[in-house]
Amino acid sequence: MAGAGGERREASAVVIAPHLQIAIDGPAGSGKTTVAHALAQRLGILYLDTGAMYRAVASEVLAAGLDADNEAAVLRICAMHPIDVRLDANAPMGFRVFAGARELQSAMLQSNTVSAVVSTIAAHPHVREALVLEQRRIALCGPVVMAGRDIGSVVLPDAPVKIYLTATVEARVSRRRAQLLSAGVDVALHQLAREIEERDSLDENRAVSPLQIAPDAHVIDSSLLSVDEVVARITALAHHLAA
Ligand code: DC
């Protein structure tokens, strides 16, 4: 998928309903966070990348030297340093993530060490419960584009617009590599392919809220589409479904 076409803030053709919710789910590297962010900017509404919240918990667990498999220990660290997402129009993604009073930097959240354990964290049912509550609270703040794995199926099951964004493994791997390179991290393609396939398998096969296509979701394959093309498709769907 080509670039997002800059920080364009176009007038939206969509009349924004006060409770418009656009749920975007999909596997790692499908482009959902880039698309969701660009879409939210285009529509002038809130954006939340829920993956950042699972990554925040993973980062806290690593910092405390805990075993990611131990749900009780993970929950204890969440209670000691609650994950808090603060909406902030001046932040690059429109929100900041805190653990207690401490802001977590996106370079840390996106790091390979965090990526390596985050699926284990996201498989814990009580961790999910706590984060889903927070995600629903944020959705009450206004019209929102929310990206994740279970947004259309669990977090916002009544969202009028549900998208399942997918792409070939090759396309997803090369996007992840470009993303890491731009952050100064060089990881071989074959290693990224293995990591992405492992993460897909964990996300699709976990017992609680696995990655799945909600029955009323619209599937978009972004392999050969630019960000602008995907955003235009979703905008048209939102116009059609939520007007
Ligand atoms: O989208 P991402 O790669 O930043 O997601 C990080 C991890 O969190 C990934 O393993 C999937 C999981 N996740 C989830 O289970 N549910 C969500 N709503 C968002 C992310």
PDB file of C-alpha atoms and ligand atoms in Angstrom:
ATOM      1  CA  MET A   1       0.000   0.000   0.000  1.00  0.00           C
ATOM      2  CA  ALA A   2       1.437   3.371  -0.946  1.00  0.00           C
ATOM      3  CA  GLY A   3       1.738   6.337   1.427  1.00  0.00           C
ATOM      4  CA  ALA A   4      -1.169   8.069   3.108  1.00  0.00           C
ATOM      5  CA  GLY A   5      -0.974  11.135   0.884  1.00  0.00           C
ATOM      6  CA  GLY A   6       0.214  13.516   3.565  1.00  0.00           C
ATOM      7  CA  GLU A   7      -1.787  15.088   6.362  1.00  0.00           C
ATOM      8  CA  ARG A   8      -4.708  15.945   4.111  1.00  0.00           C
ATOM      9  CA  ARG A   9      -7.754  17.130   5.990  1.00  0.00           C
ATOM     10  CA  GLU A  10     -10.439  17.068   3.349  1.00  0.00           C
ATOM     11  CA  ALA A  11     -13.963  18.171   3.921  1.00  0.00           C
ATOM     12  CA  SER A  12     -15.855  14.949   4.420  1.00  0.00           C
ATOM     13  CA  ALA A  13     -18.655  13.922   2.088  1.00  0.00           C
ATOM     14  CA  VAL A  14     -20.096  11.995   5.026  1.00  0.00           C
ATOM     15  CA  VAL A  15     -22.541  13.615   7.384  1.00  0.00           C
ATOM     16  CA  ILE A  16     -21.152  12.435  10.713  1.00  0.00           C
ATOM     17  CA  ALA A  17     -23.817  10.937  12.946  1.00  0.00           C
ATOM     18  CA  PRO A  18     -23.068  11.620  16.651  1.00  0.00           C
ATOM     19  CA  HIS A  19     -22.624   7.919  17.310  1.00  0.00           C
ATOM     20  CA  LEU A  20     -20.839   6.925  14.119  1.00  0.00           C
ATOM     21  CA  GLN A  21     -18.520   4.043  14.912  1.00  0.00           C
ATOM     22  CA  ILE A  22     -16.228   2.542  12.312  1.00  0.00           C
ATOM     23  CA  ALA A  23     -14.685  -0.751  13.413  1.00  0.00           C
ATOM     24  CA  ILE A  24     -11.589  -1.846  11.501  1.00  0.00           C
ATOM     25  CA  ASP A  25     -10.225  -5.300  12.261  1.00  0.00           C
ATOM     26  CA  GLY A  26      -7.572  -7.329  10.532  1.00  0.00           C
ATOM     27  CA  PRO A  27      -4.288  -9.189  10.910  1.00  0.00           C
ATOM     28  CA  ALA A  28      -0.897  -7.618  11.632  1.00  0.00           C
ATOM     29  CA  GLY A  29       0.362  -5.553   8.720  1.00  0.00           C
ATOM     30  CA  SER A  30      -2.978  -5.316   6.925  1.00  0.00           C
ATOM     31  CA  GLY A  31      -2.602  -1.530   7.087  1.00  0.00           C
ATOM     32  CA  LYS A  32      -5.472  -1.035   9.502  1.00  0.00           C
ATOM     33  CA  THR A  33      -3.788   1.461  11.810  1.00  0.00           C
ATOM     34  CA  THR A  34      -2.546   3.651   8.916  1.00  0.00           C
ATOM     35  CA  VAL A  35      -5.930   3.469   7.223  1.00  0.00           C
ATOM     36  CA  ALA A  36      -7.884   4.026  10.438  1.00  0.00           C
ATOM     37  CA  HIS A  37      -5.787   7.068  11.326  1.00  0.00           C
ATOM     38  CA  ALA A  38      -6.081   8.576   7.820  1.00  0.00           C
ATOM     39  CA  LEU A  39      -9.818   7.866   7.777  1.00  0.00           C
ATOM     40  CA  ALA A  40     -10.382   9.477  11.187  1.00  0.00           C
ATOM     41  CA  GLN A  41      -8.466  12.549  10.031  1.00  0.00           C
ATOM     42  CA  ARG A  42     -10.456  12.722   6.847  1.00  0.00           C
ATOM     43  CA  LEU A  43     -13.735  12.496   8.742  1.00  0.00           C
ATOM     44  CA  GLY A  44     -12.512  14.691  11.599  1.00  0.00           C
ATOM     45  CA  ILE A  45     -13.400  12.110  14.259  1.00  0.00           C
ATOM     46  CA  LEU A  46     -11.596  10.215  17.032  1.00  0.00           C
ATOM     47  CA  TYR A  47      -9.129   7.458  16.302  1.00  0.00           C
ATOM     48  CA  LEU A  48      -8.052   4.654  18.606  1.00  0.00           C
ATOM     49  CA  ASP A  49      -5.525   1.915  17.867  1.00  0.00           C
ATOM     50  CA  THR A  50      -6.459  -0.715  20.465  1.00  0.00           C
ATOM     51  CA  GLY A  51      -3.319  -2.720  19.656  1.00  0.00           C
ATOM     52  CA  ALA A  52      -1.354   0.076  21.368  1.00  0.00           C
ATOM     53  CA  MET A  53      -3.179  -0.759  24.614  1.00  0.00           C
ATOM     54  CA  TYR A  54      -2.198  -4.444  24.502  1.00  0.00           C
ATOM     55  CA  ARG A  55       1.321  -3.327  23.605  1.00  0.00           C
ATOM     56  CA  ALA A  56       1.336  -0.990  26.617  1.00  0.00           C
ATOM     57  CA  VAL A  57       0.542  -3.886  28.942  1.00  0.00           C
ATOM     58  CA  ALA A  58       3.236  -5.997  27.254  1.00  0.00           C
ATOM     59  CA  SER A  59       5.765  -3.203  27.670  1.00  0.00           C
ATOM     60  CA  GLU A  60       4.961  -2.899  31.401  1.00  0.00           C
ATOM     61  CA  VAL A  61       5.246  -6.663  31.861  1.00  0.00           C
ATOM     62  CA  LEU A  62       8.663  -6.669  30.173  1.00  0.00           C
ATOM     63  CA  ALA A  63       9.860  -3.651  32.183  1.00  0.00           C
ATOM     64  CA  ALA A  64       8.914  -5.450  35.402  1.00  0.00           C
ATOM     65  CA  GLY A  65      10.658  -8.645  34.280  1.00  0.00           C
ATOM     66  CA  LEU A  66       7.441 -10.675  34.603  1.00  0.00           C
ATOM     67  CA  ASP A  67       6.400 -13.844  32.816  1.00  0.00           C
ATOM     68  CA  ALA A  68       3.862 -12.873  30.116  1.00  0.00           C
ATOM     69  CA  ASP A  69       2.150 -16.267  30.529  1.00  0.00           C
ATOM     70  CA  ASN A  70       1.260 -15.533  34.152  1.00  0.00           C
ATOM     71  CA  GLU A  71      -2.109 -13.768  33.900  1.00  0.00           C
ATOM     72  CA  ALA A  72      -2.331 -13.062  37.639  1.00  0.00           C
ATOM     73  CA  ALA A  73       1.032 -11.269  37.535  1.00  0.00           C
ATOM     74  CA  VAL A  74       0.007  -9.364  34.390  1.00  0.00           C
ATOM     75  CA  LEU A  75      -3.213  -8.240  36.093  1.00  0.00           C
ATOM     76  CA  ARG A  76      -1.274  -7.124  39.171  1.00  0.00           C
ATOM     77  CA  ILE A  77       0.985  -4.911  37.059  1.00  0.00           C
ATOM     78  CA  CYS A  78      -2.108  -3.488  35.286  1.00  0.00           C
ATOM     79  CA  ALA A  79      -3.593  -2.634  38.682  1.00  0.00           C
ATOM     80  CA  MET A  80      -0.346  -0.992  39.838  1.00  0.00           C
ATOM     81  CA  HIS A  81       0.132   1.010  36.614  1.00  0.00           C
ATOM     82  CA  PRO A  82      -3.299   1.279  34.947  1.00  0.00           C
ATOM     83  CA  ILE A  83      -3.183   1.705  31.182  1.00  0.00           C
ATOM     84  CA  ASP A  84      -4.756   5.005  30.309  1.00  0.00           C
ATOM     85  CA  VAL A  85      -5.371   6.351  26.825  1.00  0.00           C
ATOM     86  CA  ARG A  86      -5.686  10.127  26.697  1.00  0.00           C
ATOM     87  CA  LEU A  87      -7.103  11.672  23.582  1.00  0.00           C
ATOM     88  CA  ASP A  88      -4.870  14.532  22.457  1.00  0.00           C
ATOM     89  CA  ALA A  89      -5.333  16.239  19.110  1.00  0.00           C
ATOM     90  CA  ASN A  90      -1.692  17.427  19.209  1.00  0.00           C
ATOM     91  CA  ALA A  91      -0.237  13.914  19.540  1.00  0.00           C
ATOM     92  CA  PRO A  92       0.914  12.380  16.219  1.00  0.00           C
ATOM     93  CA  MET A  93      -1.782   9.678  16.385  1.00  0.00           C
ATOM     94  CA  GLY A  94      -4.385  11.734  18.244  1.00  0.00           C
ATOM     95  CA  PHE A  95      -3.874   9.946  21.555  1.00  0.00           C
ATOM     96  CA  ARG A  96      -1.198   9.214  24.148  1.00  0.00           C
ATOM     97  CA  VAL A  97      -0.766   6.032  26.136  1.00  0.00           C
ATOM     98  CA  PHE A  98       0.130   6.085  29.822  1.00  0.00           C
ATOM     99  CA  ALA A  99       0.937   3.409  32.392  1.00  0.00           C
ATOM    100  CA  GLY A 100       0.024   5.146  35.610  1.00  0.00           C
ATOM    101  CA  ALA A 101       1.555   8.641  35.347  1.00  0.00           C
ATOM    102  CA  ARG A 102       4.270   7.558  32.886  1.00  0.00           C
ATOM    103  CA  GLU A 103       3.821   8.113  29.148  1.00  0.00           C
ATOM    104  CA  LEU A 104       4.841   5.169  26.978  1.00  0.00           C
ATOM    105  CA  GLN A 105       6.644   6.107  23.779  1.00  0.00           C
ATOM    106  CA  SER A 106       5.394   4.624  20.540  1.00  0.00           C
ATOM    107  CA  ALA A 107       8.931   3.466  19.587  1.00  0.00           C
ATOM    108  CA  MET A 108       8.849   1.226  22.664  1.00  0.00           C
ATOM    109  CA  LEU A 109       5.299   0.063  22.014  1.00  0.00           C
ATOM    110  CA  GLN A 110       6.173  -0.892  18.435  1.00  0.00           C
ATOM    111  CA  SER A 111       9.518  -2.504  19.310  1.00  0.00           C
ATOM    112  CA  ASN A 112      10.248  -6.121  18.405  1.00  0.00           C
ATOM    113  CA  THR A 113      10.611  -7.108  22.054  1.00  0.00           C
ATOM    114  CA  VAL A 114       7.068  -5.940  22.730  1.00  0.00           C
ATOM    115  CA  SER A 115       5.796  -7.542  19.482  1.00  0.00           C
ATOM    116  CA  ALA A 116       7.284 -10.852  20.588  1.00  0.00           C
ATOM    117  CA  VAL A 117       5.126 -11.120  23.742  1.00  0.00           C
ATOM    118  CA  VAL A 118       2.044  -9.053  22.971  1.00  0.00           C
ATOM    119  CA  SER A 119      -0.042 -11.921  21.547  1.00  0.00           C
ATOM    120  CA  THR A 120       0.504 -13.857  24.771  1.00  0.00           C
ATOM    121  CA  ILE A 121      -0.721 -10.846  26.759  1.00  0.00           C
ATOM    122  CA  ALA A 122      -3.722 -10.384  24.432  1.00  0.00           C
ATOM    123  CA  ALA A 123      -4.799 -14.002  24.997  1.00  0.00           C
ATOM    124  CA  HIS A 124      -5.500 -13.416  28.720  1.00  0.00           C
ATOM    125  CA  PRO A 125      -9.289 -13.101  29.184  1.00  0.00           C
ATOM    126  CA  HIS A 126      -9.227 -10.758  32.206  1.00  0.00           C
ATOM    127  CA  VAL A 127      -6.683  -8.461  30.598  1.00  0.00           C
ATOM    128  CA  ARG A 128      -8.984  -8.254  27.569  1.00  0.00           C
ATOM    129  CA  GLU A 129     -12.011  -7.522  29.764  1.00  0.00           C
ATOM    130  CA  ALA A 130     -10.253  -4.559  31.382  1.00  0.00           C
ATOM    131  CA  LEU A 131      -9.035  -3.128  28.075  1.00  0.00           C
ATOM    132  CA  VAL A 132     -12.387  -3.632  26.327  1.00  0.00           C
ATOM    133  CA  LEU A 133     -14.096  -1.598  29.092  1.00  0.00           C
ATOM    134  CA  GLU A 134     -11.618   1.227  28.496  1.00  0.00           C
ATOM    135  CA  GLN A 135     -12.130   1.007  24.716  1.00  0.00           C
ATOM    136  CA  ARG A 136     -15.915   1.264  25.117  1.00  0.00           C
ATOM    137  CA  ARG A 137     -15.463   4.232  27.466  1.00  0.00           C
ATOM    138  CA  ILE A 138     -13.424   6.019  24.805  1.00  0.00           C
ATOM    139  CA  ALA A 139     -16.069   5.226  22.180  1.00  0.00           C
ATOM    140  CA  LEU A 140     -18.579   7.162  24.297  1.00  0.00           C
ATOM    141  CA  CYS A 141     -16.525  10.338  23.722  1.00  0.00           C
ATOM    142  CA  GLY A 142     -17.853  10.738  20.177  1.00  0.00           C
ATOM    143  CA  PRO A 143     -17.778   9.364  16.644  1.00  0.00           C
ATOM    144  CA  VAL A 144     -14.768   7.103  16.380  1.00  0.00           C
ATOM    145  CA  VAL A 145     -12.653   4.944  14.103  1.00  0.00           C
ATOM    146  CA  MET A 146     -11.334   2.058  16.187  1.00  0.00           C
ATOM    147  CA  ALA A 147      -8.781  -0.454  14.926  1.00  0.00           C
ATOM    148  CA  GLY A 148      -7.970  -3.871  16.382  1.00  0.00           C
ATOM    149  CA  ARG A 149      -8.844  -7.552  16.160  1.00  0.00           C
ATOM    150  CA  ASP A 150     -12.206  -7.802  17.936  1.00  0.00           C
ATOM    151  CA  ILE A 151     -13.727  -4.362  17.470  1.00  0.00           C
ATOM    152  CA  GLY A 152     -16.596  -5.377  15.179  1.00  0.00           C
ATOM    153  CA  SER A 153     -17.173  -8.689  16.953  1.00  0.00           C
ATOM    154  CA  VAL A 154     -16.796  -7.769  20.650  1.00  0.00           C
ATOM    155  CA  VAL A 155     -15.926  -4.159  21.500  1.00  0.00           C
ATOM    156  CA  LEU A 156     -18.456  -2.337  19.308  1.00  0.00           C
ATOM    157  CA  PRO A 157     -20.793  -5.060  18.028  1.00  0.00           C
ATOM    158  CA  ASP A 158     -23.405  -2.454  17.025  1.00  0.00           C
ATOM    159  CA  ALA A 159     -20.998  -0.356  14.960  1.00  0.00           C
ATOM    160  CA  PRO A 160     -22.806   0.548  11.752  1.00  0.00           C
ATOM    161  CA  VAL A 161     -19.602   0.260   9.713  1.00  0.00           C
ATOM    162  CA  LYS A 162     -17.415  -2.817  10.134  1.00  0.00           C
ATOM    163  CA  ILE A 163     -14.390  -3.443   7.981  1.00  0.00           C
ATOM    164  CA  TYR A 164     -12.146  -6.494   7.906  1.00  0.00           C
ATOM    165  CA  LEU A 165      -8.928  -5.327   6.281  1.00  0.00           C
ATOM    166  CA  THR A 166      -6.617  -8.001   4.996  1.00  0.00           C
ATOM    167  CA  ALA A 167      -3.605  -8.378   2.686  1.00  0.00           C
ATOM    168  CA  THR A 168      -1.269 -11.120   1.492  1.00  0.00           C
ATOM    169  CA  VAL A 169       1.504 -12.185   3.887  1.00  0.00           C
ATOM    170  CA  GLU A 170       4.078 -10.795   1.392  1.00  0.00           C
ATOM    171  CA  ALA A 171       2.449  -7.363   1.386  1.00  0.00           C
ATOM    172  CA  ARG A 172       2.119  -7.367   5.161  1.00  0.00           C
ATOM    173  CA  VAL A 173       5.747  -8.361   5.689  1.00  0.00           C
ATOM    174  CA  SER A 174       7.081  -5.660   3.403  1.00  0.00           C
ATOM    175  CA  ARG A 175       4.940  -3.025   5.129  1.00  0.00           C
ATOM    176  CA  ARG A 176       6.135  -4.092   8.553  1.00  0.00           C
ATOM    177  CA  ARG A 177       9.733  -3.956   7.320  1.00  0.00           C
ATOM    178  CA  ALA A 178       9.257  -0.445   5.916  1.00  0.00           C
ATOM    179  CA  GLN A 179       7.653   0.631   9.195  1.00  0.00           C
ATOM    180  CA  LEU A 180      10.555  -0.763  11.217  1.00  0.00           C
ATOM    181  CA  LEU A 181      13.173   0.702   8.864  1.00  0.00           C
ATOM    182  CA  SER A 182      11.621   4.129   9.250  1.00  0.00           C
ATOM    183  CA  ALA A 183      12.070   3.664  13.006  1.00  0.00           C
ATOM    184  CA  GLY A 184      15.730   2.709  12.393  1.00  0.00           C
ATOM    185  CA  VAL A 185      15.233  -1.022  13.020  1.00  0.00           C
ATOM    186  CA  ASP A 186      16.477  -3.486  10.386  1.00  0.00           C
ATOM    187  CA  VAL A 187      14.930  -6.965  10.542  1.00  0.00           C
ATOM    188  CA  ALA A 188      15.302  -9.602   7.782  1.00  0.00           C
ATOM    189  CA  LEU A 189      12.197 -10.323   5.691  1.00  0.00           C
ATOM    190  CA  HIS A 190      12.185 -14.046   6.508  1.00  0.00           C
ATOM    191  CA  GLN A 191      12.277 -13.304  10.229  1.00  0.00           C
ATOM    192  CA  LEU A 192       9.403 -10.829   9.906  1.00  0.00           C
ATOM    193  CA  ALA A 193       7.400 -13.366   7.859  1.00  0.00           C
ATOM    194  CA  ARG A 194       7.871 -15.964  10.595  1.00  0.00           C
ATOM    195  CA  GLU A 195       6.888 -13.484  13.305  1.00  0.00           C
ATOM    196  CA  ILE A 196       3.781 -12.338  11.429  1.00  0.00           C
ATOM    197  CA  GLU A 197       2.653 -15.902  10.765  1.00  0.00           C
ATOM    198  CA  GLU A 198       3.193 -16.852  14.407  1.00  0.00           C
ATOM    199  CA  ARG A 199       1.245 -13.803  15.574  1.00  0.00           C
ATOM    200  CA  ASP A 200      -1.600 -14.540  13.089  1.00  0.00           C
ATOM    201  CA  SER A 201      -1.808 -18.063  14.394  1.00  0.00           C
ATOM    202  CA  LEU A 202      -1.920 -16.939  18.057  1.00  0.00           C
ATOM    203  CA  ASP A 203      -4.483 -14.186  17.337  1.00  0.00           C
ATOM    204  CA  GLU A 204      -6.722 -16.470  15.242  1.00  0.00           C
ATOM    205  CA  ASN A 205      -6.605 -19.487  17.526  1.00  0.00           C
ATOM    206  CA  ARG A 206      -6.811 -18.037  21.023  1.00  0.00           C
ATOM    207  CA  ALA A 207      -9.849 -19.078  23.081  1.00  0.00           C
ATOM    208  CA  VAL A 208     -11.114 -15.560  23.856  1.00  0.00           C
ATOM    209  CA  SER A 209     -12.111 -13.060  21.150  1.00  0.00           C
ATOM    210  CA  PRO A 210      -9.971 -14.544  18.390  1.00  0.00           C
ATOM    211  CA  LEU A 211      -9.349 -12.535  15.251  1.00  0.00           C
ATOM    212  CA  GLN A 212     -12.346 -13.288  13.059  1.00  0.00           C
ATOM    213  CA  ILE A 213     -14.432 -11.695  10.359  1.00  0.00           C
ATOM    214  CA  ALA A 214     -17.649 -10.355  11.923  1.00  0.00           C
ATOM    215  CA  PRO A 215     -20.629 -11.681   9.912  1.00  0.00           C
ATOM    216  CA  ASP A 216     -21.654  -8.147   8.917  1.00  0.00           C
ATOM    217  CA  ALA A 217     -18.124  -6.924   8.130  1.00  0.00           C
ATOM    218  CA  HIS A 218     -17.039  -5.752   4.695  1.00  0.00           C
ATOM    219  CA  VAL A 219     -13.814  -7.443   3.660  1.00  0.00           C
ATOM    220  CA  ILE A 220     -11.249  -5.276   1.873  1.00  0.00           C
ATOM    221  CA  ASP A 221      -8.005  -6.740   0.540  1.00  0.00           C
ATOM    222  CA  SER A 222      -5.490  -3.895   0.665  1.00  0.00           C
ATOM    223  CA  SER A 223      -2.575  -5.756  -1.003  1.00  0.00           C
ATOM    224  CA  LEU A 224      -2.805  -3.756  -4.217  1.00  0.00           C
ATOM    225  CA  LEU A 225      -4.523  -0.633  -2.934  1.00  0.00           C
ATOM    226  CA  SER A 226      -3.089   2.673  -1.755  1.00  0.00           C
ATOM    227  CA  VAL A 227      -4.055   4.073   1.651  1.00  0.00           C
ATOM    228  CA  ASP A 228      -6.123   6.737  -0.134  1.00  0.00           C
ATOM    229  CA  GLU A 229      -7.986   4.068  -2.113  1.00  0.00           C
ATOM    230  CA  VAL A 230      -8.838   2.086   1.019  1.00  0.00           C
ATOM    231  CA  VAL A 231      -9.895   5.258   2.841  1.00  0.00           C
ATOM    232  CA  ALA A 232     -12.095   6.249  -0.118  1.00  0.00           C
ATOM    233  CA  ARG A 233     -13.786   2.834  -0.111  1.00  0.00           C
ATOM    234  CA  ILE A 234     -14.517   2.972   3.600  1.00  0.00           C
ATOM    235  CA  THR A 235     -15.719   6.575   3.349  1.00  0.00           C
ATOM    236  CA  ALA A 236     -18.152   5.514   0.606  1.00  0.00           C
ATOM    237  CA  LEU A 237     -19.362   2.606   2.752  1.00  0.00           C
ATOM    238  CA  ALA A 238     -19.792   4.892   5.762  1.00  0.00           C
ATOM    239  CA  HIS A 239     -21.783   7.287   3.594  1.00  0.00           C
ATOM    240  CA  HIS A 240     -23.974   4.411   2.445  1.00  0.00           C
ATOM    241  CA  LEU A 241     -24.352   2.534   5.759  1.00  0.00           C
ATOM    242  CA  ALA A 242     -24.346   5.256   8.384  1.00  0.00           C
ATOM    243  CA  ALA A 243     -25.852   8.310   6.665  1.00  0.00           C
TER     244      ALA A 243
HETATM  245  O1   DC B   1      -2.375  -4.353  15.950  1.00  0.00           O
HETATM  246  P1   DC B   1      -1.121  -4.685  16.775  1.00  0.00           P
HETATM  247  O2   DC B   1      -0.098  -5.486  16.024  1.00  0.00           O
HETATM  248  O3   DC B   1      -0.519  -3.469  17.403  1.00  0.00           O
HETATM  249  O4   DC B   1      -1.676  -5.600  17.958  1.00  0.00           O
HETATM  250  C1   DC B   1      -0.832  -6.058  18.969  1.00  0.00           C
HETATM  251  C2   DC B   1      -1.376  -7.362  19.538  1.00  0.00           C
HETATM  252  O5   DC B   1      -2.558  -7.127  20.271  1.00  0.00           O
HETATM  253  C3   DC B   1      -1.676  -8.461  18.526  1.00  0.00           C
HETATM  254  O6   DC B   1      -1.152  -9.680  19.007  1.00  0.00           O
HETATM  255  C4   DC B   1      -3.161  -8.549  18.506  1.00  0.00           C
HETATM  256  C5   DC B   1      -3.581  -7.995  19.830  1.00  0.00           C
HETATM  257  N1   DC B   1      -4.816  -7.230  19.742  1.00  0.00           N
HETATM  258  C6   DC B   1      -5.961  -7.874  20.141  1.00  0.00           C
HETATM  259  O7   DC B   1      -5.923  -9.041  20.505  1.00  0.00           O
HETATM  260  N2   DC B   1      -7.140  -7.192  20.132  1.00  0.00           N
HETATM  261  C7   DC B   1      -7.180  -5.928  19.713  1.00  0.00           C
HETATM  262  N3   DC B   1      -8.357  -5.283  19.716  1.00  0.00           N
HETATM  263  C8   DC B   1      -6.017  -5.275  19.275  1.00  0.00           C
HETATM  264  C9   DC B   1      -4.837  -5.963  19.289  1.00  0.00           C
END
